[in-house]
mmCIF file of C-alpha atoms in Angstrom:
data_model
loop_
_atom_site.group_PDB
_atom_site.id
_atom_site.type_symbol
_atom_site.label_atom_id
_atom_site.label_comp_id
_atom_site.label_asym_id
_atom_site.label_seq_id
_atom_site.Cartn_x
_atom_site.Cartn_y
_atom_site.Cartn_z
ATOM 1 C CA MET A 257 0.000 0.000 0.000
ATOM 2 C CA ALA A 258 1.259 3.483 -0.807
ATOM 3 C CA PRO A 259 2.593 5.490 2.133
ATOM 4 C CA ASN A 260 -0.259 7.985 1.972
ATOM 5 C CA ALA A 261 -2.943 5.352 1.468
ATOM 6 C CA SER A 262 -5.022 4.058 4.329
ATOM 7 C CA LYS A 263 -7.976 1.837 4.937
ATOM 8 C CA PRO A 264 -11.166 3.868 4.811
ATOM 9 C CA GLU A 265 -13.566 4.023 7.654
ATOM 10 C CA ASP A 266 -16.744 2.013 7.429
ATOM 11 C CA LEU A 267 -18.812 4.180 5.126
ATOM 12 C CA ASP A 268 -22.567 4.034 4.975
ATOM 13 C CA ASP A 269 -23.835 4.139 1.381
ATOM 14 C CA TYR A 270 -27.099 5.802 2.335
ATOM 15 C CA GLY A 271 -25.210 8.299 4.451
ATOM 16 C CA TYR A 272 -23.106 9.314 1.476
ATOM 17 C CA LEU A 273 -26.209 9.479 -0.711
ATOM 18 C CA ARG A 274 -27.910 11.744 1.817
ATOM 19 C CA GLU A 275 -24.777 13.905 1.957
ATOM 20 C CA ALA A 276 -24.706 14.175 -1.832
ATOM 21 C CA ILE A 277 -28.369 15.185 -1.934
ATOM 22 C CA HIS A 278 -27.705 17.759 0.778
ATOM 23 C CA LYS A 279 -24.756 19.209 -1.141
ATOM 24 C CA PHE A 280 -26.760 19.305 -4.364
ATOM 25 C CA THR A 281 -29.601 21.145 -2.640
ATOM 26 C CA LYS A 282 -27.233 23.548 -0.930
ATOM 27 C CA GLY A 283 -25.287 24.314 -4.112
ATOM 28 C CA ALA A 284 -28.358 24.645 -6.298
ATOM 29 C CA THR A 285 -30.211 26.957 -3.918
ATOM 30 C CA THR A 286 -27.067 29.043 -3.447
ATOM 31 C CA GLY A 287 -26.576 29.320 -7.201
ATOM 32 C CA PHE A 288 -30.209 30.285 -7.748
ATOM 33 C CA SER A 289 -30.097 32.876 -4.977
ATOM 34 C CA VAL A 290 -26.842 34.445 -6.193
ATOM 35 C CA TYR A 291 -28.049 34.615 -9.798
ATOM 36 C CA ALA A 292 -31.388 36.069 -8.718
ATOM 37 C CA ALA A 293 -29.762 38.656 -6.445
ATOM 38 C CA LEU A 294 -27.370 39.815 -9.161
ATOM 39 C CA THR A 295 -30.241 40.003 -11.642
ATOM 40 C CA VAL A 296 -32.329 42.158 -9.295
ATOM 41 C CA ILE A 297 -29.379 44.443 -8.467
ATOM 42 C CA LYS A 298 -28.617 44.892 -12.166
ATOM 43 C CA ALA A 299 -32.270 45.663 -12.889
ATOM 44 C CA LEU A 300 -32.329 48.129 -10.011
ATOM 45 C CA LEU A 301 -29.280 49.966 -11.333
ATOM 46 C CA GLN A 302 -30.821 50.054 -14.813
ATOM 47 C CA ALA A 303 -34.193 51.240 -13.423
ATOM 48 C CA ARG A 304 -35.916 48.157 -14.891
ATOM 49 C CA LEU A 305 -37.165 46.821 -11.578
ATOM 50 C CA VAL A 306 -39.959 49.406 -11.403
ATOM 51 C CA LYS A 307 -40.591 49.893 -15.113
ATOM 52 C CA SER A 308 -40.720 46.208 -16.070
ATOM 53 C CA PRO A 309 -40.940 43.903 -13.024
ATOM 54 C CA LYS A 310 -42.336 41.023 -15.103
ATOM 55 C CA THR A 311 -39.227 41.022 -17.287
ATOM 56 C CA VAL A 312 -36.997 40.965 -14.229
ATOM 57 C CA LEU A 313 -39.012 38.104 -12.751
ATOM 58 C CA LYS A 314 -38.677 36.228 -16.029
ATOM 59 C CA ASP A 315 -34.909 36.712 -15.932
ATOM 60 C CA VAL A 316 -34.766 35.435 -12.355
ATOM 61 C CA PHE A 317 -36.537 32.183 -13.301
ATOM 62 C CA SER A 318 -34.825 31.888 -16.686
ATOM 63 C CA LEU A 319 -33.326 28.715 -18.148
ATOM 64 C CA ASP A 320 -29.904 30.303 -17.745
ATOM 65 C CA ASN A 321 -30.387 30.536 -13.983
ATOM 66 C CA ILE A 322 -31.644 26.955 -13.816
ATOM 67 C CA ARG A 323 -28.583 25.699 -15.693
ATOM 68 C CA PHE A 324 -26.249 27.646 -13.405
ATOM 69 C CA SER A 325 -28.013 26.396 -10.286
ATOM 70 C CA LEU A 326 -27.996 22.776 -11.441
ATOM 71 C CA PHE A 327 -24.284 22.937 -12.178
ATOM 72 C CA LEU A 328 -23.419 24.489 -8.819
ATOM 73 C CA GLY A 329 -25.377 21.763 -7.055
ATOM 74 C CA ALA A 330 -24.316 18.838 -9.227
ATOM 75 C CA TYR A 331 -20.544 19.346 -9.038
ATOM 76 C CA PRO A 332 -20.049 18.823 -5.266
ATOM 77 C CA ALA A 333 -22.666 16.045 -5.165
ATOM 78 C CA VAL A 334 -21.068 14.063 -7.991
ATOM 79 C CA TYR A 335 -17.565 14.660 -6.605
ATOM 80 C CA LYS A 336 -18.429 13.270 -3.172
ATOM 81 C CA LEU A 337 -20.334 10.290 -4.601
ATOM 82 C CA ALA A 338 -17.535 9.453 -7.049
ATOM 83 C CA LEU A 339 -14.963 9.682 -4.264
ATOM 84 C CA HIS A 340 -16.981 7.323 -2.077
ATOM 85 C CA ILE A 341 -17.559 4.784 -4.859
ATOM 86 C CA LEU A 342 -13.865 4.745 -5.824
ATOM 87 C CA ARG A 343 -12.762 4.194 -2.246
ATOM 88 C CA LYS A 344 -15.339 1.492 -1.643
ATOM 89 C CA LYS A 345 -14.342 -0.356 -4.802
ATOM 90 C CA CYS A 346 -10.611 -0.151 -4.013
ATOM 91 C CA ASN A 347 -11.145 -0.625 -0.279
ATOM 92 C CA LYS A 348 -8.575 2.074 0.460
ATOM 93 C CA LYS A 349 -7.921 5.797 0.174
ATOM 94 C CA THR A 350 -5.369 7.036 -2.345
ATOM 95 C CA ASP A 351 -4.559 10.442 -3.773
ATOM 96 C CA LYS A 352 -5.475 9.359 -7.302
ATOM 97 C CA HIS A 353 -9.105 9.096 -6.170
ATOM 98 C CA TYR A 354 -9.194 12.892 -5.837
ATOM 99 C CA VAL A 355 -8.057 13.204 -9.450
ATOM 100 C CA ILE A 356 -10.547 10.694 -10.849
ATOM 101 C CA ALA A 357 -13.474 12.024 -8.788
ATOM 102 C CA ALA A 358 -12.715 15.606 -9.842
ATOM 103 C CA ALA A 359 -12.533 14.566 -13.502
ATOM 104 C CA ILE A 360 -15.891 12.812 -13.275
ATOM 105 C CA ALA A 361 -17.523 15.717 -11.413
ATOM 106 C CA SER A 362 -16.172 18.201 -13.958
ATOM 107 C CA LEU A 363 -18.474 16.754 -16.596
ATOM 108 C CA THR A 364 -21.297 18.537 -14.776
ATOM 109 C CA CYS A 365 -20.061 21.757 -16.413
ATOM 110 C CA LEU A 366 -21.927 20.540 -19.505
ATOM 111 C CA LEU A 367 -25.060 21.696 -17.686
ATOM 112 C CA GLU A 368 -23.797 25.270 -18.070
ATOM 113 C CA ASN A 369 -24.220 27.408 -21.176
ATOM 114 C CA PRO A 370 -21.144 27.368 -23.453
ATOM 115 C CA ASP A 371 -20.151 31.011 -22.891
ATOM 116 C CA ARG A 372 -20.118 30.783 -19.110
ATOM 117 C CA ARG A 373 -18.458 27.376 -19.282
ATOM 118 C CA LYS A 374 -15.606 28.935 -21.239
ATOM 119 C CA SER A 375 -15.337 31.824 -18.767
ATOM 120 C CA PHE A 376 -15.226 29.396 -15.838
ATOM 121 C CA ALA A 377 -12.587 27.283 -17.588
ATOM 122 C CA VAL A 378 -10.218 30.208 -18.202
ATOM 123 C CA PHE A 379 -10.780 31.663 -14.731
ATOM 124 C CA LEU A 380 -10.173 28.354 -12.972
ATOM 125 C CA LEU A 381 -7.146 27.539 -15.124
ATOM 126 C CA ALA A 382 -5.399 30.664 -13.837
ATOM 127 C CA ARG A 383 -6.327 29.745 -10.258
ATOM 128 C CA ALA A 384 -5.129 26.178 -10.764
ATOM 129 C CA ILE A 385 -1.748 27.352 -12.053
ATOM 130 C CA GLY A 386 -1.404 29.668 -9.060
ATOM 131 C CA GLY A 387 -2.351 26.915 -6.622
ATOM 132 C CA VAL A 388 -0.005 24.319 -8.106
ATOM 133 C CA TYR A 389 2.828 26.854 -8.256
ATOM 134 C CA ASN A 390 2.313 27.850 -4.641
ATOM 135 C CA ALA A 391 2.110 24.239 -3.452
ATOM 136 C CA ALA A 392 5.331 23.403 -5.286
ATOM 137 C CA LEU A 393 7.073 26.392 -3.713
ATOM 138 C CA LYS A 394 5.976 25.394 -0.225
ATOM 139 C CA ARG A 395 7.422 21.927 -0.740
ATOM 140 C CA ASN A 396 10.616 23.365 -2.261
ATOM 141 C CA ASN A 397 9.961 21.412 -5.464
ATOM 142 C CA ILE A 398 10.847 24.485 -7.502
ATOM 143 C CA PRO A 399 13.186 27.360 -6.619
ATOM 144 C CA PRO A 400 11.580 30.682 -5.657
ATOM 145 C CA MET A 401 11.712 33.516 -8.164
ATOM 146 C CA ARG A 402 12.000 37.106 -7.025
ATOM 147 C CA HIS A 403 9.252 39.508 -8.102
ATOM 148 C CA ASP A 404 7.270 36.696 -9.708
ATOM 149 C CA VAL A 405 3.908 38.227 -8.819
ATOM 150 C CA THR A 406 4.979 41.555 -10.316
ATOM 151 C CA LEU A 407 6.158 39.820 -13.492
ATOM 152 C CA VAL A 408 2.875 37.905 -13.847
ATOM 153 C CA PHE A 409 0.783 41.004 -13.251
ATOM 154 C CA GLY A 410 2.903 43.151 -15.580
ATOM 155 C CA ALA A 411 2.944 40.582 -18.386
ATOM 156 C CA ALA A 412 -0.811 39.974 -18.172
ATOM 157 C CA THR A 413 -1.641 43.686 -18.012
ATOM 158 C CA GLY A 414 0.701 44.414 -20.914
ATOM 159 C CA LEU A 415 -1.217 41.968 -23.075
ATOM 160 C CA VAL A 416 -4.528 43.509 -22.012
ATOM 161 C CA ILE A 417 -3.314 47.019 -22.925
ATOM 162 C CA TYR A 418 -2.054 45.700 -26.268
ATOM 163 C CA ALA A 419 -5.533 44.327 -26.922
ATOM 164 C CA VAL A 420 -7.162 47.645 -25.981
ATOM 165 C CA ALA A 421 -4.878 49.597 -28.312
ATOM 166 C CA LYS A 422 -4.615 47.226 -31.252
ATOM 167 C CA ASP A 423 -7.149 44.391 -31.144
ATOM 168 C CA PRO A 424 -10.166 44.712 -28.821
ATOM 169 C CA SER A 425 -11.600 41.425 -30.112
ATOM 170 C CA LEU A 426 -9.130 39.699 -27.777
ATOM 171 C CA LEU A 427 -11.085 40.952 -24.755
ATOM 172 C CA PRO A 428 -14.685 40.500 -23.598
ATOM 173 C CA LYS A 429 -16.737 43.503 -24.677
ATOM 174 C CA GLY A 430 -17.683 44.542 -21.140
ATOM 175 C CA TYR A 431 -14.088 44.328 -19.943
ATOM 176 C CA TYR A 432 -12.878 46.369 -22.924
ATOM 177 C CA ASN A 433 -15.479 49.088 -22.345
ATOM 178 C CA ALA A 434 -14.619 49.240 -18.636
ATOM 179 C CA ILE A 435 -10.942 49.832 -19.430
ATOM 180 C CA LYS A 436 -11.834 52.560 -21.910
ATOM 181 C CA ALA A 437 -14.003 54.274 -19.304
ATOM 182 C CA TRP A 438 -11.176 54.057 -16.751
ATOM 183 C CA SER A 439 -8.607 55.453 -19.213
ATOM 184 C CA ARG A 440 -10.819 58.511 -19.831
ATOM 185 C CA ASP A 441 -9.010 60.096 -22.802
ATOM 186 C CA TYR A 442 -8.585 56.899 -24.852
ATOM 187 C CA SER A 443 -12.000 56.912 -26.505
ATOM 188 C CA GLU A 444 -12.835 54.562 -29.364
ATOM 189 C CA GLU A 445 -12.260 57.377 -31.862
ATOM 190 C CA ASN A 446 -8.856 58.262 -30.381
ATOM 191 C CA LEU A 447 -7.784 54.615 -30.307
ATOM 192 C CA GLN A 448 -8.743 54.196 -33.953
ATOM 193 C CA THR A 449 -6.939 57.394 -35.000
ATOM 194 C CA LEU A 450 -3.675 56.880 -33.119
ATOM 195 C CA PHE A 451 -3.193 53.130 -32.996
ATOM 196 C CA ARG A 452 -5.271 51.215 -35.546
ATOM 197 C CA ASN A 453 -6.303 53.009 -38.733
ATOM 198 C CA PRO A 454 -3.519 53.106 -41.359
ATOM 199 C CA CYS A 455 -2.267 56.616 -42.199
ATOM 200 C CA ASP A 456 0.457 58.025 -44.437
ATOM 201 C CA LYS A 457 2.054 60.183 -41.740
ATOM 202 C CA HIS A 458 2.768 60.141 -38.038
ATOM 203 C CA ILE A 459 -0.019 61.720 -35.946
ATOM 204 C CA PRO A 460 1.300 63.546 -32.848
ATOM 205 C CA CYS A 461 -0.402 62.335 -29.697
ATOM 206 C CA GLU A 462 -0.869 65.907 -28.463
ATOM 207 C CA SER A 463 -3.072 66.687 -31.449
ATOM 208 C CA VAL A 464 -5.523 63.972 -30.380
ATOM 209 C CA LEU A 465 -5.112 63.249 -26.663
ATOM 210 C CA HIS A 466 -3.831 66.407 -25.006
ATOM 211 C CA PRO A 467 -3.902 69.554 -27.161
ATOM 212 C CA GLY A 468 -1.744 72.302 -25.675
ATOM 213 C CA ARG A 469 -0.137 70.068 -23.031
ATOM 214 C CA SER A 470 3.014 67.972 -22.950
ATOM 215 C CA CYS A 471 2.926 64.208 -22.466
ATOM 216 C CA LEU A 472 4.221 64.520 -18.891
ATOM 217 C CA GLY A 473 1.882 67.407 -18.088
ATOM 218 C CA HIS A 474 -1.092 65.463 -19.416
ATOM 219 C CA GLY A 475 -0.163 62.374 -17.395
ATOM 220 C CA LEU A 476 0.167 64.426 -14.210
ATOM 221 C CA ARG A 477 -3.177 66.108 -14.808
ATOM 222 C CA GLU A 478 -4.881 62.737 -15.336
ATOM 223 C CA PHE A 479 -3.263 61.373 -12.190
ATOM 224 C CA PHE A 480 -5.019 63.933 -9.987
ATOM 225 C CA ALA A 481 -8.224 63.613 -12.016
ATOM 226 C CA THR A 482 -8.391 59.854 -11.384
ATOM 227 C CA LEU A 483 -7.737 59.889 -7.632
ATOM 228 C CA VAL A 484 -11.391 60.295 -6.658
ATOM 229 C CA PRO A 485 -12.742 57.780 -9.229
ATOM 230 C CA SER A 486 -10.097 55.276 -8.121
ATOM 231 C CA ALA A 487 -11.127 55.735 -4.483
ATOM 232 C CA GLU A 488 -14.772 55.197 -5.456
ATOM 233 C CA VAL A 489 -13.865 51.892 -7.119
ATOM 234 C CA TYR A 490 -12.066 50.583 -4.036
ATOM 235 C CA LEU A 491 -14.433 51.943 -1.391
ATOM 236 C CA PRO A 492 -16.899 49.000 -1.480
ATOM 237 C CA ILE A 493 -14.040 46.509 -1.835
ATOM 238 C CA HIS A 494 -12.476 47.618 1.457
ATOM 239 C CA LEU A 495 -15.584 48.882 3.245
ATOM 240 C CA LEU A 496 -17.467 45.569 3.334
ATOM 241 C CA PRO A 497 -14.658 43.585 5.058
ATOM 242 C CA PHE A 498 -14.152 46.548 7.395
ATOM 243 C CA LEU A 499 -17.800 46.557 8.477
ATOM 244 C CA MET A 500 -17.784 42.791 8.969
ATOM 245 C CA LYS A 501 -15.089 43.206 11.644
ATOM 246 C CA TYR A 502 -17.465 45.104 13.925
ATOM 247 C CA LYS A 503 -16.167 43.377 17.056
ATOM 248 C CA ALA A 504 -12.603 44.455 16.310
ATOM 249 C CA ILE A 505 -13.849 47.967 15.534
ATOM 250 C CA ILE A 506 -15.532 48.188 18.936
ATOM 251 C CA GLN A 507 -12.407 46.936 20.719
ATOM 252 C CA SER A 508 -9.880 49.153 18.905
ATOM 253 C CA PRO A 509 -11.644 51.701 16.668
ATOM 254 C CA ALA A 510 -8.554 53.859 16.068
ATOM 255 C CA ASP A 511 -6.425 50.959 14.831
ATOM 256 C CA GLU A 512 -9.168 49.580 12.585
ATOM 257 C CA MET A 513 -9.943 52.987 11.095
ATOM 258 C CA LEU A 514 -6.240 53.583 10.423
ATOM 259 C CA SER A 515 -5.986 50.180 8.754
ATOM 260 C CA PHE A 516 -9.053 50.889 6.595
ATOM 261 C CA PHE A 517 -7.816 54.283 5.389
ATOM 262 C CA THR A 518 -4.321 52.905 4.784
ATOM 263 C CA LYS A 519 -5.737 50.165 2.556
ATOM 264 C CA MET A 520 -7.906 52.694 0.736
ATOM 265 C CA ALA A 521 -4.949 55.033 0.173
ATOM 266 C CA ARG A 522 -2.688 52.263 -1.114
ATOM 267 C CA SER A 523 -5.318 50.874 -3.480
ATOM 268 C CA THR A 524 -6.170 54.342 -4.767
ATOM 269 C CA MET A 525 -2.499 55.083 -5.392
ATOM 270 C CA PHE A 526 -2.089 51.738 -7.128
ATOM 271 C CA MET A 527 -4.832 52.488 -9.616
ATOM 272 C CA SER A 528 -3.888 56.125 -10.236
ATOM 273 C CA VAL A 529 -0.138 55.514 -10.469
ATOM 274 C CA THR A 530 -0.693 52.621 -12.854
ATOM 275 C CA GLY A 531 -2.749 54.950 -15.034
ATOM 276 C CA ILE A 532 -0.269 57.831 -15.109
ATOM 277 C CA VAL A 533 2.728 55.580 -15.839
ATOM 278 C CA MET A 534 0.860 53.759 -18.630
ATOM 279 C CA ARG A 535 -0.283 57.012 -20.231
ATOM 280 C CA THR A 536 3.102 58.665 -19.992
ATOM 281 C CA CYS A 537 4.988 55.631 -21.292
ATOM 282 C CA MET A 538 2.562 55.250 -24.174
ATOM 283 C CA CYS A 539 2.902 58.901 -25.177
ATOM 284 C CA LEU A 540 6.708 58.904 -24.887
ATOM 285 C CA LEU A 541 7.140 55.648 -26.781
ATOM 286 C CA TYR A 542 4.647 56.722 -29.434
ATOM 287 C CA THR A 543 6.270 60.130 -29.942
ATOM 288 C CA TYR A 544 10.004 59.593 -29.436
ATOM 289 C CA VAL A 545 10.824 55.910 -30.062
ATOM 290 C CA ARG A 546 10.824 55.223 -33.808
ATOM 291 C CA PRO A 547 7.712 57.306 -34.546
ATOM 292 C CA THR A 548 5.873 55.825 -37.516
ATOM 293 C CA PRO A 549 2.457 56.345 -39.099
ATOM 294 C CA PRO A 550 -0.376 54.311 -37.576
ATOM 295 C CA PRO A 551 -0.999 51.501 -36.884
ATOM 296 C CA VAL A 552 1.266 51.629 -33.857
ATOM 297 C CA GLN A 553 3.971 49.005 -33.340
ATOM 298 C CA SER A 554 2.669 46.218 -31.111
ATOM 299 C CA TYR A 555 5.448 46.397 -28.525
ATOM 300 C CA LYS A 556 4.629 49.981 -27.514
ATOM 301 C CA PRO A 557 1.214 49.407 -25.860
ATOM 302 C CA TYR A 558 2.448 46.114 -24.411
ATOM 303 C CA LEU A 559 5.549 47.707 -22.885
ATOM 304 C CA SER A 560 3.492 50.629 -21.555
ATOM 305 C CA GLY A 561 1.084 48.262 -19.823
ATOM 306 C CA PHE A 562 3.902 46.141 -18.423
ATOM 307 C CA ILE A 563 5.833 49.078 -16.981
ATOM 308 C CA GLY A 564 2.748 50.844 -15.623
ATOM 309 C CA ALA A 565 1.339 47.737 -13.968
ATOM 310 C CA SER A 566 4.691 46.679 -12.496
ATOM 311 C CA ILE A 567 5.313 50.079 -10.922
ATOM 312 C CA GLY A 568 1.737 50.661 -9.804
ATOM 313 C CA LEU A 569 1.510 47.256 -8.126
ATOM 314 C CA GLN A 570 4.205 48.250 -5.633
ATOM 315 C CA PHE A 571 1.803 50.799 -4.113
ATOM 316 C CA GLU A 572 -0.764 48.098 -3.378
ATOM 317 C CA SER A 573 -0.631 46.204 -0.112
ATOM 318 C CA VAL A 574 1.485 43.072 -0.232
ATOM 319 C CA ASN A 575 -1.419 40.817 0.680
ATOM 320 C CA ARG A 576 -3.388 41.927 -2.425
ATOM 321 C CA GLN A 577 -0.684 41.714 -5.077
ATOM 322 C CA GLY A 578 -1.127 38.008 -5.797
ATOM 323 C CA GLU A 579 -4.903 38.343 -6.006
ATOM 324 C CA LEU A 580 -4.597 41.213 -8.477
ATOM 325 C CA ALA A 581 -2.268 39.108 -10.621
ATOM 326 C CA MET A 582 -4.790 36.260 -10.607
ATOM 327 C CA TYR A 583 -7.572 38.727 -11.489
ATOM 328 C CA VAL A 584 -5.858 39.866 -14.702
ATOM 329 C CA ALA A 585 -4.369 36.490 -15.661
ATOM 330 C CA PRO A 586 -7.600 34.909 -17.052
ATOM 331 C CA SER A 587 -8.066 37.771 -19.541
ATOM 332 C CA ALA A 588 -4.463 37.377 -20.675
ATOM 333 C CA ILE A 589 -4.805 33.590 -21.000
ATOM 334 C CA ASN A 590 -7.962 34.003 -23.079
ATOM 335 C CA ALA A 591 -6.242 36.561 -25.319
ATOM 336 C CA ILE A 592 -3.275 34.225 -25.842
ATOM 337 C CA TYR A 593 -5.663 31.423 -26.751
ATOM 338 C CA ILE A 594 -7.452 33.576 -29.340
ATOM 339 C CA LEU A 595 -4.142 34.677 -30.873
ATOM 340 C CA ALA A 596 -2.914 31.080 -30.962
ATOM 341 C CA ARG A 597 -6.122 29.956 -32.669
ATOM 342 C CA ARG A 598 -5.666 32.635 -35.325
ATOM 343 C CA HIS A 599 -2.176 31.358 -36.076
ATOM 344 C CA GLY A 600 -3.290 27.730 -36.200
ATOM 345 C CA VAL A 601 -1.495 26.694 -33.024
ATOM 346 C CA PHE A 602 -4.605 25.233 -31.400
ATOM 347 C CA PRO A 603 -7.074 23.223 -33.479
ATOM 348 C CA ASP A 604 -10.811 23.576 -33.058
ATOM 349 C CA VAL A 605 -11.422 20.837 -30.492
ATOM 350 C CA PRO A 606 -15.050 19.921 -29.711
ATOM 351 C CA TYR A 607 -15.829 20.595 -26.046
ATOM 352 C CA GLY A 608 -12.416 22.185 -25.602
ATOM 353 C CA SER A 609 -13.671 24.383 -22.784
ATOM 354 C CA THR A 610 -14.928 21.263 -20.981
ATOM 355 C CA MET A 611 -11.461 19.723 -21.235
ATOM 356 C CA VAL A 612 -9.811 22.871 -19.896
ATOM 357 C CA PHE A 613 -12.360 23.062 -17.089
ATOM 358 C CA THR A 614 -11.689 19.418 -16.210
ATOM 359 C CA LEU A 615 -7.913 19.909 -16.220
ATOM 360 C CA ALA A 616 -8.214 22.980 -13.997
ATOM 361 C CA MET A 617 -10.597 21.358 -11.504
ATOM 362 C CA VAL A 618 -8.488 18.194 -11.266
ATOM 363 C CA ALA A 619 -5.508 20.324 -10.242
ATOM 364 C CA ILE A 620 -7.577 22.515 -7.919
ATOM 365 C CA MET A 621 -9.280 19.621 -6.129
ATOM 366 C CA TYR A 622 -6.022 17.732 -5.672
ATOM 367 C CA VAL A 623 -4.331 20.786 -4.175
ATOM 368 C CA TYR A 624 -7.447 21.524 -2.118
ATOM 369 C CA GLU A 625 -7.592 18.070 -0.555
ATOM 370 C CA LYS A 626 -3.837 17.897 0.070
ATOM 371 C CA ASP A 627 -2.984 21.502 0.984
ATOM 372 C CA ALA A 628 -5.930 23.885 0.769
ATOM 373 C CA THR A 629 -3.954 26.947 1.886
ATOM 374 C CA SER A 630 -2.162 26.946 -1.471
ATOM 375 C CA LEU A 631 -5.373 28.093 -3.155
ATOM 376 C CA SER A 632 -6.837 31.570 -3.146
ATOM 377 C CA ARG A 633 -9.249 32.563 -0.414
ATOM 378 C CA MET A 634 -12.174 32.740 -2.814
ATOM 379 C CA ILE A 635 -11.580 29.256 -4.242
ATOM 380 C CA ASN A 636 -10.751 27.800 -0.845
ATOM 381 C CA ASN A 637 -13.815 29.192 0.925
ATOM 382 C CA GLY A 638 -16.054 28.334 -2.013
ATOM 383 C CA LEU A 639 -14.954 24.701 -1.969
ATOM 384 C CA VAL A 640 -15.326 24.486 1.804
ATOM 385 C CA TYR A 641 -18.876 25.795 1.469
ATOM 386 C CA LEU A 642 -19.867 23.513 -1.417
ATOM 387 C CA CYS A 643 -17.767 20.370 -0.931
ATOM 388 C CA GLY A 644 -16.942 20.428 2.753
ATOM 389 C CA LYS A 645 -13.621 20.749 4.551
ATOM 390 C CA PRO A 646 -10.520 19.172 2.960
ATOM 391 C CA GLU A 647 -9.462 15.781 4.291
ATOM 392 C CA HIS A 648 -5.784 16.565 4.841
ATOM 393 C CA THR A 649 -4.164 18.978 7.267
ATOM 394 C CA PRO A 650 -2.228 21.626 5.293
ATOM 395 C CA VAL A 651 1.542 21.249 5.244
ATOM 396 C CA SER A 652 3.679 23.719 7.152
ATOM 397 C CA LYS A 653 3.921 26.949 5.224
ATOM 398 C CA ASN A 654 7.255 28.204 3.925
ATOM 399 C CA HIS A 655 6.705 31.919 4.422
ATOM 400 C CA ASP A 656 9.722 32.837 2.307
ATOM 401 C CA ASN A 657 8.156 31.144 -0.714
ATOM 402 C CA GLU A 658 4.518 32.000 -0.076
ATOM 403 C CA LYS A 659 2.894 33.661 -3.077
ATOM 404 C CA TYR A 660 -0.823 33.148 -3.524
ATOM 405 C CA VAL A 661 -1.767 31.712 -0.148
ATOM 406 C CA ILE A 662 -5.048 32.886 1.296
ATOM 407 C CA GLU A 663 -5.543 32.556 4.986
ATOM 408 C CA SER A 664 -9.011 32.055 6.399
ATOM 409 C CA ASN A 665 -8.884 35.394 8.223
ATOM 410 C CA SER A 666 -6.915 37.483 5.746
ATOM 411 C CA THR A 667 -6.688 38.405 2.112
ATOM 412 C CA CYS A 668 -4.151 37.057 -0.354
ATOM 413 C CA VAL A 669 -0.707 36.880 1.201
ATOM 414 C CA HIS A 670 2.535 37.267 -0.683
ATOM 415 C CA LYS A 671 5.880 37.177 1.037
ATOM 416 C CA ALA A 672 8.695 38.428 -1.164
#
């Protein structure tokens, strides 16, 4: 018998069946409630809740919500049942059972609509890579790399900025529009004029973006103009966790308030500094480094995004840097996939998103069961809620190598 294998406890088949039904019910009702709540909030923001309540009600009970709810309930139920059946058949517990059970349970993603299935697959692939990388670091299976989180975040952001400037089809429409709104002066018309539409002469950036101001002066002006909008973006992100610590606030209000405003200031500076460095780099590269008629050379927007993101990230709190990298990574992975498809690197594989989803969940569930602290807080807590607590006690953490670890009472931790 393998060293990590052991005889299972006497398991009651009906007990496991009842547990699976419970997990299905819990996951399905949670999925339905979350979908319904987001639908109502969206309708409220769009003023549709009062004008057309029947339409909102129809959206709440739509087939799309049913598919999402069924998937969220079916995955943990099938995973637990498959794990039990494998162990009963083999009469022992082995690590490979986690892999097989996760692969079987991943087929439940076919209940989802294809677009959301693809989004889940790309999102979870990035999280799986982060979890496996972190677990390997903690076991000293791979050597640590300095500034790895910064490099990941910079590389991913650089690709996103390249897509915004040159090829918006690489990004989801909503994500692309959100970046344009955040960048303020880079409207669709300005992007077309400066970076995409062919022209017979070089177009100075000041004639389009900042008439009467220098590149540096324009960047500085935009920095101060984006401070308040950046703070508004991060206010709910930091305010909700702050309010949830009401007991700590009562015990030491001054310390908690100082911590809240420090986090707000750092996040605001991160977003505004990233913006000013990206803008300034883009203008300087566009104007002074081999200026050519549009379309712009591809390396210029990429390099601007990389430099801006890498510098701006240093203003963010250390415990959020890894999470920010994992937030941008799925968009970059999806863009790379689209580019690779265009160049014939990846063939058109039927149910390719299902395969990617399965691969990601196999890695995630294995890491979760063996060392859950290697996964992000969101993934970790979500799996605890849906699938139950992991079976293994996490290994001792190597704090020098810790990158994407999420503690139960903290946000993402990165120790350089």
